[in-house]
Amino acid sequence: MNSSIGNLLQLQRDHPVTRIVYVNGRYLPYAQAGVHAEDRGFQFADAVYEVCEVKGGRLVDETRHMQRLARSLAELAIPQPMAAGAWSRVLRETIRRNRVRDGMLYLQVSRGAGPRSFTFPSPKTAQTVVCLARSVSPHAQEAAAEAGIAVTTTQDLRWGRCDIKTVMLLPAALAKEAARAEGAKEAWLVDDAGYVTEGAASNAWIVDGQGRLITRQIDNAILRGVTRTTLVDVLKREAIELVERPFTVAEVKAAREAFITSATNTVMPVVRIDGHSIGNGVPGLLTQRLRAEFHGSAELSDP
Ligand code: PDD
């Protein structure tokens, strides 16, 4: 047996609930959830994705995630594979079948499968759609947030359209692996001018000595995080000053607080960068407050 299939079967055996994956209209057992060998997502990273938090069995910020998915598809001229109502049913059914209360939902849409050719296949080609859901221990997340995480910095090697959420994640995977080897949970990517763009899979924030929040402005160098957008709502409501501009690694080292935002982490304190303590080396007060207030501003969908 092919060893990767063997690993998948082992995973399935080790998992108390049979995981189910939505693939092109069918809900399949995990080990059988394959797509075609000539899928353009596989050959060209010609695919986009979304990751949503699931909290208490509900999707967090579904509307914004689905709006961003629509934008990513439109930017790449990949047709929408299904209408909003059908998406809504697939997302909920995937959560339900996997009995996820707290965790994450992943969906991916590729341009479809066809004989390998750089140019696009016929517009009639069906998109490949995959949706899966997985439980994540809220206790483990809270423990991480209480301790704060370490980050390392690395050169941002990605392309010029990081505003589109594509599966072209090799630079991010390499950066994260290098971070892991240093005992860090996230990599902060640094552009040629010495500014932090964002995390490999998160947006990056600092609080300066005057208590001002700073995060990079929205441009093609970063993904407009849904968590970032919702947090900006919290800041407006609480009249907390936000400066949207690039910041350097030296500014991070001198910052009072730092944190990342992403669907799977919400607001996660950062206490070390490249082995250097940030602030007092413990999660900052403003960061903790924003983490506590985040879900009060997020949209929680009906199950
Ligand atoms: N990553 N920037 C990048 C490069 C990301 O990959 C992500 C999300 C974010 C934050 O976006 P949001 O707040 O919408 O999650 C910013 C997801 C979680 C992932 O790839 O797993």
PDB file of C-alpha atoms and ligand atoms in Angstrom:
ATOM      1  CA  MET A   1       0.000   0.000   0.000  1.00  0.00           C
ATOM      2  CA  ASN A   2       1.114   3.510  -0.779  1.00  0.00           C
ATOM      3  CA  SER A   3       2.563   4.783   2.509  1.00  0.00           C
ATOM      4  CA  SER A   4       0.693   8.092   2.485  1.00  0.00           C
ATOM      5  CA  ILE A   5      -2.615   6.193   2.155  1.00  0.00           C
ATOM      6  CA  GLY A   6      -1.385   3.979   5.002  1.00  0.00           C
ATOM      7  CA  ASN A   7      -0.807   7.098   7.112  1.00  0.00           C
ATOM      8  CA  LEU A   8      -4.274   8.382   6.301  1.00  0.00           C
ATOM      9  CA  LEU A   9      -5.857   5.073   7.273  1.00  0.00           C
ATOM     10  CA  GLN A  10      -3.885   5.100  10.527  1.00  0.00           C
ATOM     11  CA  LEU A  11      -5.117   8.652  11.158  1.00  0.00           C
ATOM     12  CA  GLN A  12      -8.670   7.528  10.544  1.00  0.00           C
ATOM     13  CA  ARG A  13      -8.227   4.625  13.008  1.00  0.00           C
ATOM     14  CA  ASP A  14      -6.721   6.908  15.646  1.00  0.00           C
ATOM     15  CA  HIS A  15      -9.538   9.414  15.350  1.00  0.00           C
ATOM     16  CA  PRO A  16     -12.513   8.715  17.635  1.00  0.00           C
ATOM     17  CA  VAL A  17     -15.051  10.186  15.180  1.00  0.00           C
ATOM     18  CA  THR A  18     -14.900   9.166  11.526  1.00  0.00           C
ATOM     19  CA  ARG A  19     -13.883  12.314   9.751  1.00  0.00           C
ATOM     20  CA  ILE A  20     -15.930  13.214   6.725  1.00  0.00           C
ATOM     21  CA  VAL A  21     -14.766  15.434   3.898  1.00  0.00           C
ATOM     22  CA  TYR A  22     -16.968  17.159   1.340  1.00  0.00           C
ATOM     23  CA  VAL A  23     -15.519  16.652  -2.145  1.00  0.00           C
ATOM     24  CA  ASN A  24     -17.413  17.819  -5.224  1.00  0.00           C
ATOM     25  CA  GLY A  25     -20.905  17.174  -3.948  1.00  0.00           C
ATOM     26  CA  ARG A  26     -20.195  14.075  -1.859  1.00  0.00           C
ATOM     27  CA  TYR A  27     -19.435  13.531   1.818  1.00  0.00           C
ATOM     28  CA  LEU A  28     -16.623  10.972   1.893  1.00  0.00           C
ATOM     29  CA  PRO A  29     -14.761   9.114   4.648  1.00  0.00           C
ATOM     30  CA  TYR A  30     -11.429  10.818   5.296  1.00  0.00           C
ATOM     31  CA  ALA A  31      -9.229   8.122   3.743  1.00  0.00           C
ATOM     32  CA  GLN A  32     -11.208   8.202   0.492  1.00  0.00           C
ATOM     33  CA  ALA A  33     -11.410  11.965   0.126  1.00  0.00           C
ATOM     34  CA  GLY A  34      -9.237  12.391  -2.958  1.00  0.00           C
ATOM     35  CA  VAL A  35      -9.225  14.735  -5.957  1.00  0.00           C
ATOM     36  CA  HIS A  36      -7.932  14.131  -9.499  1.00  0.00           C
ATOM     37  CA  ALA A  37      -4.155  13.776 -10.141  1.00  0.00           C
ATOM     38  CA  GLU A  38      -4.383  16.561 -12.725  1.00  0.00           C
ATOM     39  CA  ASP A  39      -6.203  18.983 -10.496  1.00  0.00           C
ATOM     40  CA  ARG A  40      -4.941  22.513 -11.155  1.00  0.00           C
ATOM     41  CA  GLY A  41      -4.772  23.145  -7.434  1.00  0.00           C
ATOM     42  CA  PHE A  42      -2.249  20.312  -7.197  1.00  0.00           C
ATOM     43  CA  GLN A  43      -0.239  21.194 -10.328  1.00  0.00           C
ATOM     44  CA  PHE A  44      -0.359  25.006 -10.371  1.00  0.00           C
ATOM     45  CA  ALA A  45      -1.648  26.119  -6.956  1.00  0.00           C
ATOM     46  CA  ASP A  46      -4.513  27.414  -9.104  1.00  0.00           C
ATOM     47  CA  ALA A  47      -6.899  27.439  -6.153  1.00  0.00           C
ATOM     48  CA  VAL A  48      -8.136  29.602  -3.326  1.00  0.00           C
ATOM     49  CA  TYR A  49      -9.236  28.767   0.202  1.00  0.00           C
ATOM     50  CA  GLU A  50     -10.759  30.019   3.410  1.00  0.00           C
ATOM     51  CA  VAL A  51     -10.354  29.042   7.052  1.00  0.00           C
ATOM     52  CA  CYS A  52     -13.127  29.919   9.528  1.00  0.00           C
ATOM     53  CA  GLU A  53     -13.239  29.487  13.248  1.00  0.00           C
ATOM     54  CA  VAL A  54     -16.021  27.252  14.621  1.00  0.00           C
ATOM     55  CA  LYS A  55     -17.161  28.229  18.115  1.00  0.00           C
ATOM     56  CA  GLY A  56     -19.894  26.376  19.962  1.00  0.00           C
ATOM     57  CA  GLY A  57     -20.868  24.713  16.674  1.00  0.00           C
ATOM     58  CA  ARG A  58     -21.294  28.105  14.951  1.00  0.00           C
ATOM     59  CA  LEU A  59     -19.238  29.684  12.215  1.00  0.00           C
ATOM     60  CA  VAL A  60     -17.465  32.888  13.152  1.00  0.00           C
ATOM     61  CA  ASP A  61     -17.676  35.716  10.599  1.00  0.00           C
ATOM     62  CA  GLU A  62     -19.091  33.500   7.853  1.00  0.00           C
ATOM     63  CA  THR A  63     -20.322  36.503   5.838  1.00  0.00           C
ATOM     64  CA  ARG A  64     -16.899  38.141   5.687  1.00  0.00           C
ATOM     65  CA  HIS A  65     -15.138  34.866   4.877  1.00  0.00           C
ATOM     66  CA  MET A  66     -17.550  34.145   2.035  1.00  0.00           C
ATOM     67  CA  GLN A  67     -17.175  37.710   0.738  1.00  0.00           C
ATOM     68  CA  ARG A  68     -13.402  37.279   0.715  1.00  0.00           C
ATOM     69  CA  LEU A  69     -13.749  33.912  -1.037  1.00  0.00           C
ATOM     70  CA  ALA A  70     -15.867  35.588  -3.738  1.00  0.00           C
ATOM     71  CA  ARG A  71     -13.212  38.283  -4.152  1.00  0.00           C
ATOM     72  CA  SER A  72     -10.346  35.746  -4.380  1.00  0.00           C
ATOM     73  CA  LEU A  73     -12.279  33.769  -7.021  1.00  0.00           C
ATOM     74  CA  ALA A  74     -13.097  36.914  -9.006  1.00  0.00           C
ATOM     75  CA  GLU A  75      -9.484  38.152  -8.954  1.00  0.00           C
ATOM     76  CA  LEU A  76      -8.390  34.847 -10.542  1.00  0.00           C
ATOM     77  CA  ALA A  77     -11.419  34.517 -12.856  1.00  0.00           C
ATOM     78  CA  ILE A  78     -12.422  31.210 -11.253  1.00  0.00           C
ATOM     79  CA  PRO A  79     -16.223  30.891 -11.496  1.00  0.00           C
ATOM     80  CA  GLN A  80     -18.189  30.588  -8.238  1.00  0.00           C
ATOM     81  CA  PRO A  81     -18.837  26.852  -7.917  1.00  0.00           C
ATOM     82  CA  MET A  82     -22.150  27.285  -6.078  1.00  0.00           C
ATOM     83  CA  ALA A  83     -24.668  29.822  -4.833  1.00  0.00           C
ATOM     84  CA  ALA A  84     -24.573  31.289  -1.321  1.00  0.00           C
ATOM     85  CA  GLY A  85     -27.363  29.023  -0.047  1.00  0.00           C
ATOM     86  CA  ALA A  86     -25.588  25.882  -1.253  1.00  0.00           C
ATOM     87  CA  TRP A  87     -22.333  27.028   0.352  1.00  0.00           C
ATOM     88  CA  SER A  88     -24.131  27.638   3.603  1.00  0.00           C
ATOM     89  CA  ARG A  89     -25.541  24.095   3.579  1.00  0.00           C
ATOM     90  CA  VAL A  90     -22.178  22.489   2.728  1.00  0.00           C
ATOM     91  CA  LEU A  91     -20.353  24.360   5.495  1.00  0.00           C
ATOM     92  CA  ARG A  92     -22.955  23.450   8.131  1.00  0.00           C
ATOM     93  CA  GLU A  93     -23.242  19.833   7.010  1.00  0.00           C
ATOM     94  CA  THR A  94     -19.448  19.432   7.137  1.00  0.00           C
ATOM     95  CA  ILE A  95     -19.366  20.808  10.685  1.00  0.00           C
ATOM     96  CA  ARG A  96     -22.318  18.628  11.709  1.00  0.00           C
ATOM     97  CA  ARG A  97     -20.984  15.397  10.213  1.00  0.00           C
ATOM     98  CA  ASN A  98     -17.641  15.922  11.922  1.00  0.00           C
ATOM     99  CA  ARG A  99     -19.314  16.869  15.231  1.00  0.00           C
ATOM    100  CA  VAL A 100     -17.140  19.945  15.587  1.00  0.00           C
ATOM    101  CA  ARG A 101     -18.114  22.292  18.427  1.00  0.00           C
ATOM    102  CA  ASP A 102     -14.874  24.227  18.662  1.00  0.00           C
ATOM    103  CA  GLY A 103     -12.366  24.096  15.871  1.00  0.00           C
ATOM    104  CA  MET A 104     -11.930  25.146  12.296  1.00  0.00           C
ATOM    105  CA  LEU A 105     -13.551  24.777   8.917  1.00  0.00           C
ATOM    106  CA  TYR A 106     -11.423  24.708   5.762  1.00  0.00           C
ATOM    107  CA  LEU A 107     -12.719  25.108   2.247  1.00  0.00           C
ATOM    108  CA  GLN A 108     -10.869  25.138  -1.035  1.00  0.00           C
ATOM    109  CA  VAL A 109     -11.915  25.818  -4.605  1.00  0.00           C
ATOM    110  CA  SER A 110      -9.600  25.039  -7.510  1.00  0.00           C
ATOM    111  CA  ARG A 111     -10.129  25.864 -11.179  1.00  0.00           C
ATOM    112  CA  GLY A 112     -10.697  22.126 -11.706  1.00  0.00           C
ATOM    113  CA  ALA A 113      -8.887  19.223 -13.352  1.00  0.00           C
ATOM    114  CA  GLY A 114      -7.691  18.776 -16.932  1.00  0.00           C
ATOM    115  CA  PRO A 115      -4.666  17.747 -19.017  1.00  0.00           C
ATOM    116  CA  ARG A 116      -1.719  19.819 -17.787  1.00  0.00           C
ATOM    117  CA  SER A 117      -1.589  23.165 -19.560  1.00  0.00           C
ATOM    118  CA  PHE A 118      -0.516  26.545 -18.178  1.00  0.00           C
ATOM    119  CA  THR A 119      -3.403  28.338 -19.871  1.00  0.00           C
ATOM    120  CA  PHE A 120      -6.887  27.975 -18.456  1.00  0.00           C
ATOM    121  CA  PRO A 121      -9.045  24.949 -19.350  1.00  0.00           C
ATOM    122  CA  SER A 122     -12.454  25.346 -21.000  1.00  0.00           C
ATOM    123  CA  PRO A 123     -14.780  27.583 -18.963  1.00  0.00           C
ATOM    124  CA  LYS A 124     -17.073  24.544 -18.746  1.00  0.00           C
ATOM    125  CA  THR A 125     -14.526  22.768 -16.499  1.00  0.00           C
ATOM    126  CA  ALA A 126     -16.094  22.058 -13.115  1.00  0.00           C
ATOM    127  CA  GLN A 127     -14.291  23.613 -10.173  1.00  0.00           C
ATOM    128  CA  THR A 128     -12.966  21.266  -7.516  1.00  0.00           C
ATOM    129  CA  VAL A 129     -14.539  21.998  -4.149  1.00  0.00           C
ATOM    130  CA  VAL A 130     -13.318  20.550  -0.868  1.00  0.00           C
ATOM    131  CA  CYS A 131     -14.585  21.325   2.613  1.00  0.00           C
ATOM    132  CA  LEU A 132     -13.379  19.840   5.872  1.00  0.00           C
ATOM    133  CA  ALA A 133     -13.747  20.569   9.551  1.00  0.00           C
ATOM    134  CA  ARG A 134     -11.601  19.687  12.523  1.00  0.00           C
ATOM    135  CA  SER A 135     -11.879  20.105  16.290  1.00  0.00           C
ATOM    136  CA  VAL A 136      -9.292  22.245  18.077  1.00  0.00           C
ATOM    137  CA  SER A 137      -9.074  22.183  21.870  1.00  0.00           C
ATOM    138  CA  PRO A 138     -10.166  25.595  23.222  1.00  0.00           C
ATOM    139  CA  HIS A 139      -8.178  24.783  26.383  1.00  0.00           C
ATOM    140  CA  ALA A 140      -4.954  24.370  24.421  1.00  0.00           C
ATOM    141  CA  GLN A 141      -5.647  27.695  22.668  1.00  0.00           C
ATOM    142  CA  GLU A 142      -6.304  29.437  25.998  1.00  0.00           C
ATOM    143  CA  ALA A 143      -3.106  27.963  27.467  1.00  0.00           C
ATOM    144  CA  ALA A 144      -1.152  29.287  24.473  1.00  0.00           C
ATOM    145  CA  ALA A 145      -2.762  32.710  24.893  1.00  0.00           C
ATOM    146  CA  GLU A 146      -1.931  32.804  28.607  1.00  0.00           C
ATOM    147  CA  ALA A 147       1.727  32.083  27.926  1.00  0.00           C
ATOM    148  CA  GLY A 148       2.001  34.066  24.685  1.00  0.00           C
ATOM    149  CA  ILE A 149       3.841  32.768  21.645  1.00  0.00           C
ATOM    150  CA  ALA A 150       7.284  33.340  20.168  1.00  0.00           C
ATOM    151  CA  VAL A 151       7.824  34.416  16.553  1.00  0.00           C
ATOM    152  CA  THR A 152      10.894  34.439  14.346  1.00  0.00           C
ATOM    153  CA  THR A 153      11.526  36.685  11.356  1.00  0.00           C
ATOM    154  CA  THR A 154      12.365  35.605   7.848  1.00  0.00           C
ATOM    155  CA  GLN A 155      12.507  37.188   4.401  1.00  0.00           C
ATOM    156  CA  ASP A 156       9.119  37.529   2.721  1.00  0.00           C
ATOM    157  CA  LEU A 157       9.610  35.441  -0.430  1.00  0.00           C
ATOM    158  CA  ARG A 158       5.981  35.488  -1.609  1.00  0.00           C
ATOM    159  CA  TRP A 159       4.501  36.931  -4.801  1.00  0.00           C
ATOM    160  CA  GLY A 160       2.964  40.365  -5.453  1.00  0.00           C
ATOM    161  CA  ARG A 161      -0.689  39.397  -4.869  1.00  0.00           C
ATOM    162  CA  CYS A 162      -0.762  38.296  -1.249  1.00  0.00           C
ATOM    163  CA  ASP A 163      -4.177  40.002  -1.023  1.00  0.00           C
ATOM    164  CA  ILE A 164      -5.634  36.906  -2.758  1.00  0.00           C
ATOM    165  CA  LYS A 165      -6.001  33.880  -0.485  1.00  0.00           C
ATOM    166  CA  THR A 166      -4.433  31.269  -2.765  1.00  0.00           C
ATOM    167  CA  VAL A 167      -3.081  27.845  -1.784  1.00  0.00           C
ATOM    168  CA  MET A 168       0.362  28.926  -3.057  1.00  0.00           C
ATOM    169  CA  LEU A 169       1.682  28.463   0.460  1.00  0.00           C
ATOM    170  CA  LEU A 170       5.199  27.077  -0.005  1.00  0.00           C
ATOM    171  CA  PRO A 171       7.001  30.250   1.199  1.00  0.00           C
ATOM    172  CA  ALA A 172       4.662  30.326   4.206  1.00  0.00           C
ATOM    173  CA  ALA A 173       5.274  26.625   4.929  1.00  0.00           C
ATOM    174  CA  LEU A 174       9.058  27.095   4.717  1.00  0.00           C
ATOM    175  CA  ALA A 175       8.870  30.133   7.003  1.00  0.00           C
ATOM    176  CA  LYS A 176       6.714  28.284   9.547  1.00  0.00           C
ATOM    177  CA  GLU A 177       8.994  25.263   9.507  1.00  0.00           C
ATOM    178  CA  ALA A 178      12.020  27.506  10.150  1.00  0.00           C
ATOM    179  CA  ALA A 179      10.080  29.124  13.020  1.00  0.00           C
ATOM    180  CA  ARG A 180       9.197  25.723  14.470  1.00  0.00           C
ATOM    181  CA  ALA A 181      12.847  24.675  14.362  1.00  0.00           C
ATOM    182  CA  GLU A 182      13.576  27.739  16.562  1.00  0.00           C
ATOM    183  CA  GLY A 183      10.784  26.831  18.987  1.00  0.00           C
ATOM    184  CA  ALA A 184       8.477  29.570  17.665  1.00  0.00           C
ATOM    185  CA  LYS A 185       4.793  29.270  16.694  1.00  0.00           C
ATOM    186  CA  GLU A 186       4.711  31.810  13.865  1.00  0.00           C
ATOM    187  CA  ALA A 187       7.061  33.462  11.376  1.00  0.00           C
ATOM    188  CA  TRP A 188       6.868  37.206  10.736  1.00  0.00           C
ATOM    189  CA  LEU A 189       7.754  37.990   7.155  1.00  0.00           C
ATOM    190  CA  VAL A 190      10.012  40.944   6.386  1.00  0.00           C
ATOM    191  CA  ASP A 191      10.013  42.771   3.038  1.00  0.00           C
ATOM    192  CA  ASP A 192      13.080  44.073   1.174  1.00  0.00           C
ATOM    193  CA  ALA A 193      12.764  47.478   2.863  1.00  0.00           C
ATOM    194  CA  GLY A 194      12.998  45.864   6.324  1.00  0.00           C
ATOM    195  CA  TYR A 195       9.300  46.154   7.219  1.00  0.00           C
ATOM    196  CA  VAL A 196       7.167  43.344   8.621  1.00  0.00           C
ATOM    197  CA  THR A 197       4.432  42.505   6.135  1.00  0.00           C
ATOM    198  CA  GLU A 198       2.457  39.942   8.161  1.00  0.00           C
ATOM    199  CA  GLY A 199       2.736  36.493   9.705  1.00  0.00           C
ATOM    200  CA  ALA A 200       3.053  33.403   7.507  1.00  0.00           C
ATOM    201  CA  ALA A 201      -0.613  32.663   8.340  1.00  0.00           C
ATOM    202  CA  SER A 202      -1.738  35.698  10.359  1.00  0.00           C
ATOM    203  CA  ASN A 203      -1.693  39.491  10.479  1.00  0.00           C
ATOM    204  CA  ALA A 204       0.936  41.183  12.682  1.00  0.00           C
ATOM    205  CA  TRP A 205       0.298  43.942  15.225  1.00  0.00           C
ATOM    206  CA  ILE A 206       2.302  45.907  17.809  1.00  0.00           C
ATOM    207  CA  VAL A 207       1.484  48.392  20.547  1.00  0.00           C
ATOM    208  CA  ASP A 208       4.052  51.187  20.731  1.00  0.00           C
ATOM    209  CA  GLY A 209       5.399  53.014  23.808  1.00  0.00           C
ATOM    210  CA  GLN A 210       2.509  55.529  23.591  1.00  0.00           C
ATOM    211  CA  GLY A 211      -0.087  52.721  23.644  1.00  0.00           C
ATOM    212  CA  ARG A 212      -0.965  53.118  19.946  1.00  0.00           C
ATOM    213  CA  LEU A 213      -1.851  50.033  17.958  1.00  0.00           C
ATOM    214  CA  ILE A 214       0.063  49.630  14.714  1.00  0.00           C
ATOM    215  CA  THR A 215      -0.581  47.179  11.879  1.00  0.00           C
ATOM    216  CA  ARG A 216       0.351  47.294   8.233  1.00  0.00           C
ATOM    217  CA  GLN A 217      -2.071  49.063   5.894  1.00  0.00           C
ATOM    218  CA  ILE A 218      -4.096  46.964   3.457  1.00  0.00           C
ATOM    219  CA  ASP A 219      -2.239  46.541   0.169  1.00  0.00           C
ATOM    220  CA  ASN A 220      -1.207  43.707  -2.142  1.00  0.00           C
ATOM    221  CA  ALA A 221       1.601  42.668   0.237  1.00  0.00           C
ATOM    222  CA  ILE A 222      -0.791  41.256   2.862  1.00  0.00           C
ATOM    223  CA  LEU A 223      -4.015  39.351   3.207  1.00  0.00           C
ATOM    224  CA  ARG A 224      -6.901  41.413   4.552  1.00  0.00           C
ATOM    225  CA  GLY A 225      -7.589  39.164   7.526  1.00  0.00           C
ATOM    226  CA  VAL A 226     -11.222  38.758   8.497  1.00  0.00           C
ATOM    227  CA  THR A 227     -10.062  38.741  12.121  1.00  0.00           C
ATOM    228  CA  ARG A 228      -8.202  41.997  11.424  1.00  0.00           C
ATOM    229  CA  THR A 229     -11.352  43.573   9.940  1.00  0.00           C
ATOM    230  CA  THR A 230     -13.499  42.510  12.910  1.00  0.00           C
ATOM    231  CA  LEU A 231     -10.848  43.717  15.351  1.00  0.00           C
ATOM    232  CA  VAL A 232     -10.869  47.125  13.629  1.00  0.00           C
ATOM    233  CA  ASP A 233     -14.623  47.229  14.492  1.00  0.00           C
ATOM    234  CA  VAL A 234     -13.725  46.547  18.150  1.00  0.00           C
ATOM    235  CA  LEU A 235     -11.158  49.364  18.080  1.00  0.00           C
ATOM    236  CA  LYS A 236     -13.684  51.814  16.610  1.00  0.00           C
ATOM    237  CA  ARG A 237     -16.272  50.863  19.209  1.00  0.00           C
ATOM    238  CA  GLU A 238     -13.762  51.269  22.035  1.00  0.00           C
ATOM    239  CA  ALA A 239     -12.186  54.411  20.521  1.00  0.00           C
ATOM    240  CA  ILE A 240      -8.716  52.809  20.575  1.00  0.00           C
ATOM    241  CA  GLU A 241      -6.283  54.545  18.234  1.00  0.00           C
ATOM    242  CA  LEU A 242      -5.041  52.500  15.277  1.00  0.00           C
ATOM    243  CA  VAL A 243      -2.218  53.521  12.977  1.00  0.00           C
ATOM    244  CA  GLU A 244      -2.112  51.550   9.732  1.00  0.00           C
ATOM    245  CA  ARG A 245       1.480  51.690   8.514  1.00  0.00           C
ATOM    246  CA  PRO A 246       4.462  49.381   8.040  1.00  0.00           C
ATOM    247  CA  PHE A 247       6.711  48.766  11.066  1.00  0.00           C
ATOM    248  CA  THR A 248      10.262  47.414  11.374  1.00  0.00           C
ATOM    249  CA  VAL A 249      11.670  44.509  13.395  1.00  0.00           C
ATOM    250  CA  ALA A 250      13.505  47.100  15.561  1.00  0.00           C
ATOM    251  CA  GLU A 251      10.113  48.666  16.380  1.00  0.00           C
ATOM    252  CA  VAL A 252       8.783  45.240  17.382  1.00  0.00           C
ATOM    253  CA  LYS A 253      11.713  44.750  19.751  1.00  0.00           C
ATOM    254  CA  ALA A 254      11.008  48.156  21.324  1.00  0.00           C
ATOM    255  CA  ALA A 255       7.212  47.630  21.409  1.00  0.00           C
ATOM    256  CA  ARG A 256       5.154  47.409  24.580  1.00  0.00           C
ATOM    257  CA  GLU A 257       3.026  44.562  23.240  1.00  0.00           C
ATOM    258  CA  ALA A 258       2.628  42.487  20.112  1.00  0.00           C
ATOM    259  CA  PHE A 259       0.091  39.986  18.816  1.00  0.00           C
ATOM    260  CA  ILE A 260      -1.159  38.137  15.767  1.00  0.00           C
ATOM    261  CA  THR A 261      -4.688  37.787  14.432  1.00  0.00           C
ATOM    262  CA  SER A 262      -6.129  34.897  12.453  1.00  0.00           C
ATOM    263  CA  ALA A 263      -9.300  32.838  12.355  1.00  0.00           C
ATOM    264  CA  THR A 264      -7.720  29.971  14.266  1.00  0.00           C
ATOM    265  CA  ASN A 265      -5.957  32.166  16.858  1.00  0.00           C
ATOM    266  CA  THR A 266      -8.305  35.188  17.099  1.00  0.00           C
ATOM    267  CA  VAL A 267      -6.020  37.565  19.034  1.00  0.00           C
ATOM    268  CA  MET A 268      -2.876  35.705  20.173  1.00  0.00           C
ATOM    269  CA  PRO A 269      -0.210  37.500  22.250  1.00  0.00           C
ATOM    270  CA  VAL A 270       3.370  37.482  20.951  1.00  0.00           C
ATOM    271  CA  VAL A 271       5.963  37.710  23.740  1.00  0.00           C
ATOM    272  CA  ARG A 272       9.238  37.009  21.912  1.00  0.00           C
ATOM    273  CA  ILE A 273      10.724  37.808  18.531  1.00  0.00           C
ATOM    274  CA  ASP A 274      13.955  36.137  17.410  1.00  0.00           C
ATOM    275  CA  GLY A 275      14.654  35.265  21.052  1.00  0.00           C
ATOM    276  CA  HIS A 276      14.210  38.890  22.218  1.00  0.00           C
ATOM    277  CA  SER A 277      11.487  39.571  24.856  1.00  0.00           C
ATOM    278  CA  ILE A 278       8.760  42.047  23.886  1.00  0.00           C
ATOM    279  CA  GLY A 279       7.640  44.407  26.667  1.00  0.00           C
ATOM    280  CA  ASN A 280       7.768  42.504  29.964  1.00  0.00           C
ATOM    281  CA  GLY A 281       7.939  39.192  28.107  1.00  0.00           C
ATOM    282  CA  VAL A 282       4.343  38.335  29.048  1.00  0.00           C
ATOM    283  CA  PRO A 283       1.048  38.936  27.191  1.00  0.00           C
ATOM    284  CA  GLY A 284       0.193  42.639  27.145  1.00  0.00           C
ATOM    285  CA  LEU A 285      -2.888  44.106  28.851  1.00  0.00           C
ATOM    286  CA  LEU A 286      -4.358  45.673  25.718  1.00  0.00           C
ATOM    287  CA  THR A 287      -3.783  42.425  23.797  1.00  0.00           C
ATOM    288  CA  GLN A 288      -5.571  40.419  26.490  1.00  0.00           C
ATOM    289  CA  ARG A 289      -8.447  42.887  26.523  1.00  0.00           C
ATOM    290  CA  LEU A 290      -8.830  42.687  22.727  1.00  0.00           C
ATOM    291  CA  ARG A 291      -8.740  38.893  22.854  1.00  0.00           C
ATOM    292  CA  ALA A 292     -11.494  38.904  25.498  1.00  0.00           C
ATOM    293  CA  GLU A 293     -13.643  41.351  23.507  1.00  0.00           C
ATOM    294  CA  PHE A 294     -13.137  39.875  20.041  1.00  0.00           C
ATOM    295  CA  HIS A 295     -16.138  37.531  19.856  1.00  0.00           C
ATOM    296  CA  GLY A 296     -18.448  40.318  21.058  1.00  0.00           C
ATOM    297  CA  SER A 297     -17.946  41.989  17.669  1.00  0.00           C
ATOM    298  CA  ALA A 298     -17.714  38.895  15.474  1.00  0.00           C
ATOM    299  CA  GLU A 299     -20.706  37.463  13.618  1.00  0.00           C
ATOM    300  CA  LEU A 300     -21.807  34.075  14.996  1.00  0.00           C
ATOM    301  CA  SER A 301     -23.891  32.206  12.451  1.00  0.00           C
ATOM    302  CA  ASP A 302     -26.917  30.036  13.162  1.00  0.00           C
ATOM    303  CA  PRO A 303     -25.931  26.360  13.269  1.00  0.00           C
TER     304      PRO A 303
HETATM  305  N1  PDD B   1      -4.471  32.067   7.609  1.00  0.00           N
HETATM  306  N2  PDD B   1      -2.378  36.573   6.534  1.00  0.00           N
HETATM  307  C1  PDD B   1      -2.142  35.351   6.016  1.00  0.00           C
HETATM  308  C2  PDD B   1      -0.984  35.181   5.086  1.00  0.00           C
HETATM  309  C3  PDD B   1      -2.969  34.273   6.348  1.00  0.00           C
HETATM  310  O1  PDD B   1      -2.731  33.065   5.816  1.00  0.00           O
HETATM  311  C4  PDD B   1      -4.045  34.472   7.245  1.00  0.00           C
HETATM  312  C5  PDD B   1      -4.986  33.362   7.626  1.00  0.00           C
HETATM  313  C6  PDD B   1      -4.250  35.760   7.770  1.00  0.00           C
HETATM  314  C7  PDD B   1      -5.373  36.076   8.710  1.00  0.00           C
HETATM  315  O2  PDD B   1      -6.607  36.007   8.055  1.00  0.00           O
HETATM  316  P1  PDD B   1      -7.941  35.670   8.850  1.00  0.00           P
HETATM  317  O3  PDD B   1      -8.001  36.619   9.999  1.00  0.00           O
HETATM  318  O4  PDD B   1      -9.037  35.903   7.861  1.00  0.00           O
HETATM  319  O5  PDD B   1      -7.821  34.256   9.306  1.00  0.00           O
HETATM  320  C8  PDD B   1      -3.396  36.787   7.378  1.00  0.00           C
HETATM  321  C9  PDD B   1      -5.326  30.943   7.848  1.00  0.00           C
HETATM  322  C10 PDD B   1      -5.902  30.908   9.218  1.00  0.00           C
HETATM  323  C11 PDD B   1      -4.594  29.674   7.454  1.00  0.00           C
HETATM  324  O6  PDD B   1      -3.990  29.676   6.414  1.00  0.00           O
HETATM  325  O7  PDD B   1      -4.667  28.685   8.197  1.00  0.00           O
END
